[in-house]
PDB file of C-alpha atoms in Angstrom:
ATOM      1  CA  MET A  18       0.031   0.027   0.279  1.00 53.00           C
ATOM      2  CA  GLU A  19       1.338   3.677  -1.033  1.00 52.00           C
ATOM      3  CA  SER A  20       2.580   4.847   2.171  1.00 57.00           C
ATOM      4  CA  ASP A  21       1.106   9.459   3.116  1.00 54.00           C
ATOM      5  CA  GLU A  22       4.570  10.408   2.055  1.00 57.00           C
ATOM      6  CA  GLN A  23       4.616   8.776  -1.626  1.00 59.00           C
ATOM      7  CA  ARG A  24       0.990  10.038  -1.838  1.00 59.00           C
ATOM      8  CA  TYR A  25       2.564  13.256  -0.801  1.00 56.00           C
ATOM      9  CA  GLU A  26       4.959  13.347  -3.614  1.00 63.00           C
ATOM     10  CA  ARG A  27       2.602  11.243  -6.333  1.00 63.00           C
ATOM     11  CA  ASP A  28       0.295  14.639  -5.260  1.00 65.00           C
ATOM     12  CA  LEU A  29       2.811  17.057  -6.027  1.00 62.00           C
ATOM     13  CA  GLU A  30       4.818  15.619  -9.045  1.00 66.00           C
ATOM     14  CA  MET A  31       1.760  15.553 -10.675  1.00 66.00           C
ATOM     15  CA  ARG A  32       0.315  19.066  -9.801  1.00 66.00           C
ATOM     16  CA  LEU A  33       3.737  20.643 -10.850  1.00 66.00           C
ATOM     17  CA  GLY A  34       3.137  18.789 -14.246  1.00 72.00           C
ATOM     18  CA  ASP A  35       0.949  22.543 -14.235  1.00 79.00           C
ATOM     19  CA  PRO A  36       2.644  24.704 -16.146  1.00 82.00           C
ATOM     20  CA  GLN A  37       1.361  27.515 -14.164  1.00 82.00           C
ATOM     21  CA  LEU A  38       2.558  25.616 -10.677  1.00 83.00           C
ATOM     22  CA  ALA A  39       5.921  24.026 -12.075  1.00 83.00           C
ATOM     23  CA  LYS A  40       7.086  27.736 -12.371  1.00 84.00           C
ATOM     24  CA  LEU A  41       7.735  27.727  -8.639  1.00 83.00           C
ATOM     25  CA  ALA A  42       9.565  25.381  -8.381  1.00 80.00           C
ATOM     26  CA  ALA A  43      12.014  25.924 -12.228  1.00 84.00           C
ATOM     27  CA  SER A  44      12.500  29.834 -10.342  1.00 85.00           C
ATOM     28  CA  GLY A  45      13.500  28.879  -7.458  1.00 87.00           C
ATOM     29  CA  ALA A  46      10.544  30.995  -5.595  1.00 89.00           C
ATOM     30  CA  LEU A  47       8.976  27.992  -4.225  1.00 88.00           C
ATOM     31  CA  ALA A  48      12.257  26.756  -1.983  1.00 91.00           C
ATOM     32  CA  ALA A  49      12.646  30.276  -1.108  1.00 92.00           C
ATOM     33  CA  VAL A  50       9.484  30.219  -0.229  1.00 93.00           C
ATOM     34  CA  VAL A  51       8.866  27.209   1.970  1.00 92.00           C
ATOM     35  CA  ALA A  52      12.951  28.257   4.010  1.00 93.00           C
ATOM     36  CA  MET A  53      10.681  31.687   5.039  1.00 93.00           C
ATOM     37  CA  LEU A  54       7.877  29.478   6.242  1.00 93.00           C
ATOM     38  CA  GLN A  55       9.200  26.718   7.791  1.00 90.00           C
ATOM     39  CA  ASP A  56      10.474  27.516  11.431  1.00 89.00           C
ATOM     40  CA  LYS A  57       7.016  28.777  11.873  1.00 89.00           C
ATOM     41  CA  ARG A  58       3.723  26.656  13.875  1.00 85.00           C
ATOM     42  CA  ARG A  59       1.487  25.527  11.167  1.00 84.00           C
ATOM     43  CA  VAL A  60      -1.514  26.073  13.424  1.00 75.00           C
ATOM     44  CA  LYS A  61      -4.631  25.624  11.062  1.00 55.00           C
ATOM     45  CA  PRO A  62      -7.339  23.879  13.060  1.00 47.00           C
ATOM     46  CA  PHE A  63      -9.002  22.224  10.060  1.00 44.00           C
ATOM     47  CA  GLU A  64      -6.778  19.418   9.065  1.00 47.00           C
ATOM     48  CA  ILE A  65      -6.038  16.218  11.591  1.00 42.00           C
ATOM     49  CA  GLU A  66      -3.958  15.309   8.734  1.00 50.00           C
ATOM     50  CA  ARG A  67      -0.942  17.527   8.119  1.00 62.00           C
ATOM     51  CA  LEU A  68       0.179  18.260   4.344  1.00 74.00           C
ATOM     52  CA  PRO A  69       3.597  19.268   4.206  1.00 82.00           C
ATOM     53  CA  LEU A  70       5.043  22.315   3.055  1.00 87.00           C
ATOM     54  CA  ASP A  71       5.563  22.686  -0.219  1.00 86.00           C
ATOM     55  CA  SER A  72       2.944  20.785  -1.291  1.00 85.00           C
ATOM     56  CA  TRP A  73       0.397  22.378   1.616  1.00 88.00           C
ATOM     57  CA  ILE A  74       2.051  25.676  -0.933  1.00 91.00           C
ATOM     58  CA  ILE A  75       1.841  24.818  -4.211  1.00 90.00           C
ATOM     59  CA  GLY A  76      -2.414  23.546  -2.979  1.00 88.00           C
ATOM     60  CA  ALA A  77      -2.681  26.915  -1.555  1.00 91.00           C
ATOM     61  CA  VAL A  78      -1.144  28.635  -4.630  1.00 93.00           C
ATOM     62  CA  ALA A  79      -3.527  26.583  -6.889  1.00 90.00           C
ATOM     63  CA  SER A  80      -6.574  27.374  -5.602  1.00 87.00           C
ATOM     64  CA  SER A  81      -6.036  31.825  -5.990  1.00 91.00           C
ATOM     65  CA  LEU A  82      -4.660  31.495  -9.788  1.00 90.00           C
ATOM     66  CA  ALA A  83      -7.407  29.683 -10.370  1.00 85.00           C
ATOM     67  CA  GLU A  84     -10.518  31.674 -11.113  1.00 81.00           C
ATOM     68  CA  PRO A  85     -13.765  33.256  -8.737  1.00 80.00           C
ATOM     69  CA  ASP A  86     -15.951  30.899  -7.843  1.00 78.00           C
ATOM     70  CA  ILE A  87     -19.622  32.244  -8.959  1.00 81.00           C
ATOM     71  CA  ALA A  88     -19.856  33.505  -5.067  1.00 81.00           C
ATOM     72  CA  GLU A  89     -16.733  36.068  -5.043  1.00 78.00           C
ATOM     73  CA  THR A  90     -19.048  38.371  -7.557  1.00 78.00           C
ATOM     74  CA  MET A  91     -22.431  38.179  -6.040  1.00 83.00           C
ATOM     75  CA  THR A  92     -23.322  41.394  -3.713  1.00 81.00           C
ATOM     76  CA  ASN A  93     -23.889  41.673  -0.501  1.00 83.00           C
ATOM     77  CA  SER A  94     -27.591  42.116  -1.520  1.00 86.00           C
ATOM     78  CA  GLU A  95     -27.941  39.116  -4.225  1.00 88.00           C
ATOM     79  CA  ARG A  96     -25.447  36.923  -1.397  1.00 89.00           C
ATOM     80  CA  ARG A  97     -28.554  37.840   1.325  1.00 92.00           C
ATOM     81  CA  ARG A  98     -31.363  36.860  -1.696  1.00 95.00           C
ATOM     82  CA  ILE A  99     -29.346  33.871  -2.679  1.00 94.00           C
ATOM     83  CA  ALA A 100     -28.946  32.542   0.983  1.00 95.00           C
ATOM     84  CA  LYS A 101     -32.683  33.112   1.843  1.00 96.00           C
ATOM     85  CA  ASP A 102     -33.912  30.543  -1.000  1.00 97.00           C
ATOM     86  CA  ILE A 103     -31.763  28.171   0.314  1.00 96.00           C
ATOM     87  CA  VAL A 104     -32.934  28.416   4.081  1.00 97.00           C
ATOM     88  CA  ASP A 105     -36.855  28.812   2.556  1.00 97.00           C
ATOM     89  CA  SER A 106     -37.099  26.010  -0.061  1.00 97.00           C
ATOM     90  CA  ALA A 107     -34.560  23.404   2.441  1.00 96.00           C
ATOM     91  CA  SER A 108     -36.488  24.663   5.031  1.00 95.00           C
ATOM     92  CA  LYS A 109     -40.340  23.351   2.702  1.00 96.00           C
ATOM     93  CA  LEU A 110     -39.088  20.031   1.564  1.00 94.00           C
ATOM     94  CA  SER A 111     -37.198  18.917   5.135  1.00 93.00           C
ATOM     95  CA  ALA A 112     -41.752  19.875   6.482  1.00 92.00           C
ATOM     96  CA  SER A 113     -42.842  18.505   2.678  1.00 93.00           C
ATOM     97  CA  LEU A 114     -40.432  15.701   3.093  1.00 91.00           C
ATOM     98  CA  GLY A 115     -41.017  14.625   6.628  1.00 87.00           C
ATOM     99  CA  VAL A 116     -44.915  13.245   5.576  1.00 86.00           C
ATOM    100  CA  PHE A 117     -42.312   9.743   4.117  1.00 89.00           C
ATOM    101  CA  GLN A 118     -40.809   9.607   7.412  1.00 84.00           C
ATOM    102  CA  HIS A 119     -40.826   6.976   9.635  1.00 84.00           C
ATOM    103  CA  LYS A 120     -39.265   4.376  12.373  1.00 80.00           C
ATOM    104  CA  GLY A 121     -38.030   2.201   9.597  1.00 81.00           C
ATOM    105  CA  GLY A 122     -36.338   5.638   7.032  1.00 85.00           C
ATOM    106  CA  MET A 123     -38.149   6.622   4.174  1.00 87.00           C
ATOM    107  CA  ARG A 124     -41.087   5.264   2.978  1.00 85.00           C
ATOM    108  CA  TRP A 125     -41.807   4.478  -0.183  1.00 86.00           C
ATOM    109  CA  PRO A 126     -41.366   5.570  -3.164  1.00 90.00           C
ATOM    110  CA  PHE A 127     -38.064   7.272  -2.058  1.00 91.00           C
ATOM    111  CA  GLN A 128     -36.709   4.055  -0.535  1.00 90.00           C
ATOM    112  CA  PRO A 129     -35.312   2.067  -3.538  1.00 90.00           C
ATOM    113  CA  PHE A 130     -33.594   5.851  -4.676  1.00 92.00           C
ATOM    114  CA  LEU A 131     -32.108   6.472  -1.817  1.00 91.00           C
ATOM    115  CA  ASP A 132     -30.242   3.025  -1.741  1.00 91.00           C
ATOM    116  CA  ARG A 133     -28.949   3.324  -5.146  1.00 92.00           C
ATOM    117  CA  LEU A 134     -27.522   6.300  -4.536  1.00 93.00           C
ATOM    118  CA  ALA A 135     -26.214   5.631  -1.164  1.00 92.00           C
ATOM    119  CA  LEU A 136     -24.091   2.580  -3.363  1.00 92.00           C
ATOM    120  CA  GLU A 137     -23.519   5.170  -6.032  1.00 93.00           C
ATOM    121  CA  VAL A 138     -21.293   7.075  -3.896  1.00 92.00           C
ATOM    122  CA  GLN A 139     -19.724   3.471  -2.962  1.00 92.00           C
ATOM    123  CA  LEU A 140     -18.849   2.644  -6.095  1.00 91.00           C
ATOM    124  CA  SER A 141     -17.662   6.105  -6.192  1.00 90.00           C
ATOM    125  CA  GLU A 142     -15.420   6.235  -3.301  1.00 89.00           C
ATOM    126  CA  GLU A 143     -13.974   2.500  -3.994  1.00 87.00           C
ATOM    127  CA  GLU A 144     -13.012   4.380  -8.044  1.00 87.00           C
ATOM    128  CA  ASN A 145     -11.412   7.235  -5.533  1.00 83.00           C
ATOM    129  CA  LEU A 146      -9.686   5.751  -3.239  1.00 81.00           C
ATOM    130  CA  SER A 147      -8.365   3.199  -5.602  1.00 82.00           C
ATOM    131  CA  GLU A 148      -6.824   5.921  -7.692  1.00 77.00           C
ATOM    132  CA  ALA A 149      -5.503   7.779  -4.931  1.00 70.00           C
ATOM    133  CA  GLY A 150      -3.755   3.743  -3.626  1.00 73.00           C
ATOM    134  CA  VAL A 151      -5.743   3.409  -0.940  1.00 75.00           C
ATOM    135  CA  PRO A 152      -7.748   0.568  -2.335  1.00 81.00           C
ATOM    136  CA  MET A 153     -10.697  -0.123   0.110  1.00 82.00           C
ATOM    137  CA  ASP A 154     -11.817  -3.431   1.527  1.00 85.00           C
ATOM    138  CA  GLU A 155     -14.417  -5.122   1.121  1.00 86.00           C
ATOM    139  CA  ASP A 156     -15.921  -4.412   4.771  1.00 86.00           C
ATOM    140  CA  THR A 157     -15.180  -1.201   4.358  1.00 86.00           C
ATOM    141  CA  ALA A 158     -16.945  -0.492   1.328  1.00 87.00           C
ATOM    142  CA  HIS A 159     -20.550  -2.072   2.819  1.00 88.00           C
ATOM    143  CA  ARG A 160     -19.446   0.226   5.875  1.00 88.00           C
ATOM    144  CA  CYS A 161     -18.934   3.163   3.679  1.00 89.00           C
ATOM    145  CA  ARG A 162     -22.991   2.696   1.368  1.00 91.00           C
ATOM    146  CA  PHE A 163     -24.453   2.055   4.958  1.00 91.00           C
ATOM    147  CA  ALA A 164     -23.288   4.989   6.206  1.00 91.00           C
ATOM    148  CA  VAL A 165     -24.932   6.855   3.693  1.00 92.00           C
ATOM    149  CA  TYR A 166     -27.727   5.309   3.114  1.00 92.00           C
ATOM    150  CA  HIS A 167     -27.680   5.975   7.287  1.00 91.00           C
ATOM    151  CA  LEU A 168     -27.778   9.245   6.564  1.00 90.00           C
ATOM    152  CA  LEU A 169     -30.513   9.878   3.356  1.00 91.00           C
ATOM    153  CA  MET A 170     -32.907   6.976   5.363  1.00 92.00           C
ATOM    154  CA  HIS A 171     -32.284   8.510   8.517  1.00 90.00           C
ATOM    155  CA  LYS A 172     -31.085  11.938   9.106  1.00 89.00           C
ATOM    156  CA  LEU A 173     -32.139  13.786   5.984  1.00 89.00           C
ATOM    157  CA  ASP A 174     -33.781  16.733   8.513  1.00 89.00           C
ATOM    158  CA  MET A 175     -29.538  17.048   9.642  1.00 88.00           C
ATOM    159  CA  VAL A 176     -28.756  17.323   5.322  1.00 92.00           C
ATOM    160  CA  PHE A 177     -31.096  20.134   5.635  1.00 93.00           C
ATOM    161  CA  GLU A 178     -30.227  21.692   8.867  1.00 92.00           C
ATOM    162  CA  ALA A 179     -26.858  21.697   7.937  1.00 90.00           C
ATOM    163  CA  LEU A 180     -27.835  23.793   4.451  1.00 94.00           C
ATOM    164  CA  ILE A 181     -29.438  26.643   6.616  1.00 94.00           C
ATOM    165  CA  SER A 182     -27.031  26.459   8.864  1.00 89.00           C
ATOM    166  CA  GLY A 183     -24.538  27.508   5.721  1.00 90.00           C
ATOM    167  CA  ALA A 184     -27.023  29.641   3.877  1.00 93.00           C
ATOM    168  CA  GLU A 185     -27.552  32.087   7.007  1.00 91.00           C
ATOM    169  CA  ARG A 186     -23.073  32.151   6.806  1.00 86.00           C
ATOM    170  CA  PHE A 187     -23.144  32.664   3.515  1.00 89.00           C
ATOM    171  CA  ALA A 188     -24.632  35.691   4.220  1.00 89.00           C
ATOM    172  CA  GLU A 189     -22.942  36.756   6.270  1.00 83.00           C
ATOM    173  CA  SER A 190     -19.789  36.738   4.900  1.00 80.00           C
ATOM    174  CA  ASP A 191     -18.320  38.494   2.835  1.00 76.00           C
ATOM    175  CA  THR A 192     -16.457  38.496  -0.852  1.00 78.00           C
ATOM    176  CA  LEU A 193     -12.355  38.755  -2.064  1.00 81.00           C
ATOM    177  CA  LEU A 194     -13.864  41.605  -4.303  1.00 79.00           C
ATOM    178  CA  LYS A 195     -15.867  44.589  -4.225  1.00 77.00           C
ATOM    179  CA  LYS A 196     -15.260  45.235  -7.382  1.00 78.00           C
ATOM    180  CA  PRO A 197     -14.145  41.740  -9.926  1.00 74.00           C
ATOM    181  CA  ASN A 198     -14.304  44.443 -13.284  1.00 76.00           C
ATOM    182  CA  ASP A 199     -10.917  46.220 -12.519  1.00 80.00           C
ATOM    183  CA  LYS A 200      -8.048  45.614 -13.847  1.00 86.00           C
ATOM    184  CA  ASN A 201      -6.204  44.212 -11.517  1.00 88.00           C
ATOM    185  CA  ALA A 202      -9.258  42.011 -10.198  1.00 88.00           C
ATOM    186  CA  ASP A 203      -7.424  39.300 -10.261  1.00 91.00           C
ATOM    187  CA  ARG A 204      -3.627  40.467  -8.773  1.00 94.00           C
ATOM    188  CA  LEU A 205      -6.425  41.481  -5.823  1.00 93.00           C
ATOM    189  CA  TYR A 206      -7.659  37.825  -5.662  1.00 92.00           C
ATOM    190  CA  PHE A 207      -4.994  36.097  -5.536  1.00 94.00           C
ATOM    191  CA  ILE A 208      -3.195  38.268  -2.671  1.00 96.00           C
ATOM    192  CA  ARG A 209      -6.457  37.940  -1.178  1.00 93.00           C
ATOM    193  CA  SER A 210      -7.175  34.774  -1.378  1.00 92.00           C
ATOM    194  CA  LEU A 211      -2.786  33.275  -0.159  1.00 94.00           C
ATOM    195  CA  ASN A 212      -3.428  36.501   2.414  1.00 94.00           C
ATOM    196  CA  ARG A 213      -6.431  34.257   3.749  1.00 91.00           C
ATOM    197  CA  LYS A 214      -4.989  30.589   3.754  1.00 91.00           C
ATOM    198  CA  PHE A 215      -1.790  32.175   5.417  1.00 93.00           C
ATOM    199  CA  CYS A 216      -3.762  33.840   8.571  1.00 90.00           C
ATOM    200  CA  VAL A 217      -5.480  30.792   8.729  1.00 86.00           C
ATOM    201  CA  GLU A 218      -2.958  28.495   8.615  1.00 88.00           C
ATOM    202  CA  PHE A 219       0.144  30.442  10.765  1.00 89.00           C
ATOM    203  CA  ARG A 220      -2.510  33.143  12.080  1.00 87.00           C
ATOM    204  CA  SER A 221       0.405  35.153  10.435  1.00 90.00           C
ATOM    205  CA  PRO A 222      -0.342  37.229   7.083  1.00 92.00           C
ATOM    206  CA  CYS A 223       3.255  36.205   6.070  1.00 95.00           C
ATOM    207  CA  ARG A 224       3.302  39.094   4.006  1.00 96.00           C
ATOM    208  CA  ALA A 225       7.279  38.237   2.990  1.00 96.00           C
ATOM    209  CA  ALA A 226       5.890  35.245   1.464  1.00 96.00           C
ATOM    210  CA  VAL A 227       2.567  36.163  -0.475  1.00 96.00           C
ATOM    211  CA  LEU A 228       5.320  39.072  -1.783  1.00 96.00           C
ATOM    212  CA  ALA A 229       7.318  36.354  -3.453  1.00 95.00           C
ATOM    213  CA  LEU A 230       4.658  34.588  -5.179  1.00 95.00           C
ATOM    214  CA  THR A 231       2.116  37.212  -6.026  1.00 96.00           C
ATOM    215  CA  SER A 232       5.960  38.195  -7.485  1.00 95.00           C
ATOM    216  CA  GLU A 233       5.572  35.013 -10.118  1.00 93.00           C
ATOM    217  CA  TYR A 234       2.511  35.555 -12.025  1.00 94.00           C
ATOM    218  CA  PHE A 235       1.402  39.661 -11.742  1.00 95.00           C
ATOM    219  CA  ASP A 236       3.427  43.087 -11.845  1.00 95.00           C
ATOM    220  CA  VAL A 237       3.804  43.552  -7.900  1.00 95.00           C
ATOM    221  CA  SER A 238       6.273  47.043  -8.623  1.00 95.00           C
ATOM    222  CA  ASP A 239       4.011  48.935  -7.099  1.00 95.00           C
ATOM    223  CA  LEU A 240       3.727  46.636  -3.825  1.00 95.00           C
ATOM    224  CA  ASP A 241       5.899  46.198  -0.824  1.00 95.00           C
ATOM    225  CA  GLU A 242       4.668  44.172   2.569  1.00 95.00           C
ATOM    226  CA  ALA A 243       2.843  47.816   3.545  1.00 95.00           C
ATOM    227  CA  ALA A 244       0.670  47.937   0.276  1.00 95.00           C
ATOM    228  CA  LEU A 245       0.030  44.693   1.265  1.00 95.00           C
ATOM    229  CA  SER A 246      -1.629  45.538   4.557  1.00 94.00           C
ATOM    230  CA  LYS A 247      -4.519  47.767   2.937  1.00 94.00           C
ATOM    231  CA  LEU A 248      -4.828  45.732   0.331  1.00 93.00           C
ATOM    232  CA  ALA A 249      -5.593  42.444   2.638  1.00 93.00           C
ATOM    233  CA  PRO A 250      -5.815  43.032   6.312  1.00 91.00           C
ATOM    234  CA  PHE A 251      -4.846  40.140   8.712  1.00 90.00           C
ATOM    235  CA  TYR A 252      -7.785  37.308   8.522  1.00 85.00           C
ATOM    236  CA  LYS A 253      -9.373  36.925  11.858  1.00 78.00           C
ATOM    237  CA  PRO A 254     -11.727  33.826  11.047  1.00 68.00           C
ATOM    238  CA  GLU A 255     -14.786  34.231  13.162  1.00 62.00           C
ATOM    239  CA  PRO A 256     -15.474  30.943  15.565  1.00 57.00           C
ATOM    240  CA  ILE A 257     -18.304  28.169  14.436  1.00 56.00           C
ATOM    241  CA  PRO A 258     -19.747  27.213  17.777  1.00 58.00           C
ATOM    242  CA  MET A 259     -20.246  23.477  18.452  1.00 59.00           C
ATOM    243  CA  SER A 260     -23.149  22.379  20.981  1.00 63.00           C
ATOM    244  CA  GLN A 261     -22.769  20.502  23.669  1.00 68.00           C
ATOM    245  CA  GLU A 262     -25.072  17.671  21.711  1.00 70.00           C
ATOM    246  CA  GLU A 263     -22.126  17.492  18.587  1.00 67.00           C
ATOM    247  CA  ILE A 264     -19.630  17.303  21.774  1.00 66.00           C
ATOM    248  CA  ASP A 265     -20.892  15.054  23.191  1.00 71.00           C
ATOM    249  CA  PHE A 266     -21.933  12.516  20.792  1.00 70.00           C
ATOM    250  CA  MET A 267     -18.371  12.728  18.675  1.00 65.00           C
ATOM    251  CA  VAL A 268     -17.182  11.616  22.928  1.00 69.00           C
ATOM    252  CA  GLN A 269     -19.180   9.169  23.013  1.00 72.00           C
ATOM    253  CA  TYR A 270     -19.090   7.599  19.544  1.00 66.00           C
ATOM    254  CA  TYR A 271     -14.494   6.990  19.951  1.00 63.00           C
ATOM    255  CA  GLU A 272     -15.239   6.316  23.650  1.00 70.00           C
ATOM    256  CA  GLN A 273     -17.467   3.695  22.555  1.00 69.00           C
ATOM    257  CA  LYS A 274     -15.228   2.623  19.561  1.00 63.00           C
ATOM    258  CA  GLY A 275     -11.720   2.562  21.272  1.00 61.00           C
ATOM    259  CA  ASP A 276      -8.947   4.614  19.769  1.00 58.00           C
ATOM    260  CA  PRO A 277      -9.178   7.413  22.352  1.00 56.00           C
ATOM    261  CA  THR A 278      -5.313   8.790  20.734  1.00 59.00           C
ATOM    262  CA  TYR A 279      -8.709   9.746  17.838  1.00 56.00           C
ATOM    263  CA  LEU A 280     -10.167  11.114  20.047  1.00 57.00           C
ATOM    264  CA  ASP A 281      -7.645  12.864  21.483  1.00 61.00           C
ATOM    265  CA  ARG A 282      -6.792  14.684  18.016  1.00 58.00           C
ATOM    266  CA  LEU A 283     -10.567  14.792  17.865  1.00 57.00           C
ATOM    267  CA  ARG A 284     -11.134  16.948  20.432  1.00 59.00           C
ATOM    268  CA  ALA A 285      -8.121  19.462  19.540  1.00 57.00           C
ATOM    269  CA  HIS A 286      -9.230  19.852  16.282  1.00 54.00           C
ATOM    270  CA  ARG A 287     -12.971  20.886  17.769  1.00 55.00           C
ATOM    271  CA  GLU A 288     -11.922  23.416  20.061  1.00 57.00           C
ATOM    272  CA  ALA A 289      -9.638  24.830  17.664  1.00 53.00           C
ATOM    273  CA  GLU A 290     -11.876  25.173  15.131  1.00 51.00           C
ATOM    274  CA  SER A 291     -14.094  26.624  17.565  1.00 50.00           C
ATOM    275  CA  LYS A 292     -12.333  29.667  17.941  1.00 49.00           C
ATOM    276  CA  TRP A 293     -11.084  29.355  14.203  1.00 45.00           C
ATOM    277  CA  GLY A 294     -14.125  29.130  12.557  1.00 43.00           C
ATOM    278  CA  MET A 295     -15.157  31.669   9.070  1.00 39.00           C
ATOM    279  CA  GLY A 296     -14.611  34.556   9.519  1.00 40.00           C
ATOM    280  CA  ARG A 297     -13.711  38.735   7.940  1.00 41.00           C
ATOM    281  CA  GLU A 298     -10.675  40.379   7.478  1.00 40.00           C
ATOM    282  CA  SER A 299      -9.794  42.507  10.079  1.00 38.00           C
ATOM    283  CA  SER A 300      -7.875  45.691  10.375  1.00 37.00           C
ATOM    284  CA  VAL A 301      -6.173  44.289  13.984  1.00 35.00           C
ATOM    285  CA  GLU A 302      -1.967  42.729  12.898  1.00 34.00           C
TER     286      GLU A 302
END
């Protein structure tokens, strides 16, 4: 079976096949930024499995070079409107489907379609893991299918609750671009996207690193670290609270599973996440 190190190396090699990203390695910029950051403490709480620094930087650059998604081009009023549509639609659909819910799960005619969907998810996950060099054994495949089936049959209300919570958060969140059609919009998006990622990963804007990476793709003759601090203020995420009921459920589940090491990591992960969730830019350095 492929080790984590081998998988990381293969993923990095694949990413560097992209000419835009290969440019970083060829120019020495990747090595220079790794040297700048290698002694910094990485505190991002969202990944229990930590990527090697070079892989993380490549991933941050790749996503920051990508076209902004449609949500980034919306005005605040448009975001609030679509969020309200999602909340209203999810609430109505959840209430309507409640008629078909009973102790055994969703009634006919939904059950056979949900069962088939669970199987399709299982097969898709098997294919994805196989391509990643981590084949799924038969027992795990069945567990995967059952977990999805159980969610669809018995916990659809939780799915709708999650969608509603996400929509409400979306309505409150800020975009990285206020003027998506500005001549420097691509550069500004790249800078602010990197800034956000560095602030979450290191709790520091790492201005020198951001400037070095930006210089590989854009003209930075009019920029310095002071200018970056104005274009992309320090990003301090707001907390996403986790209810005590959710915490108790996770603790009970992993205690029963008999994996205290994972439980300890999960506790630390969730405690950090409660302090560092999604949020808005702050002018506080």
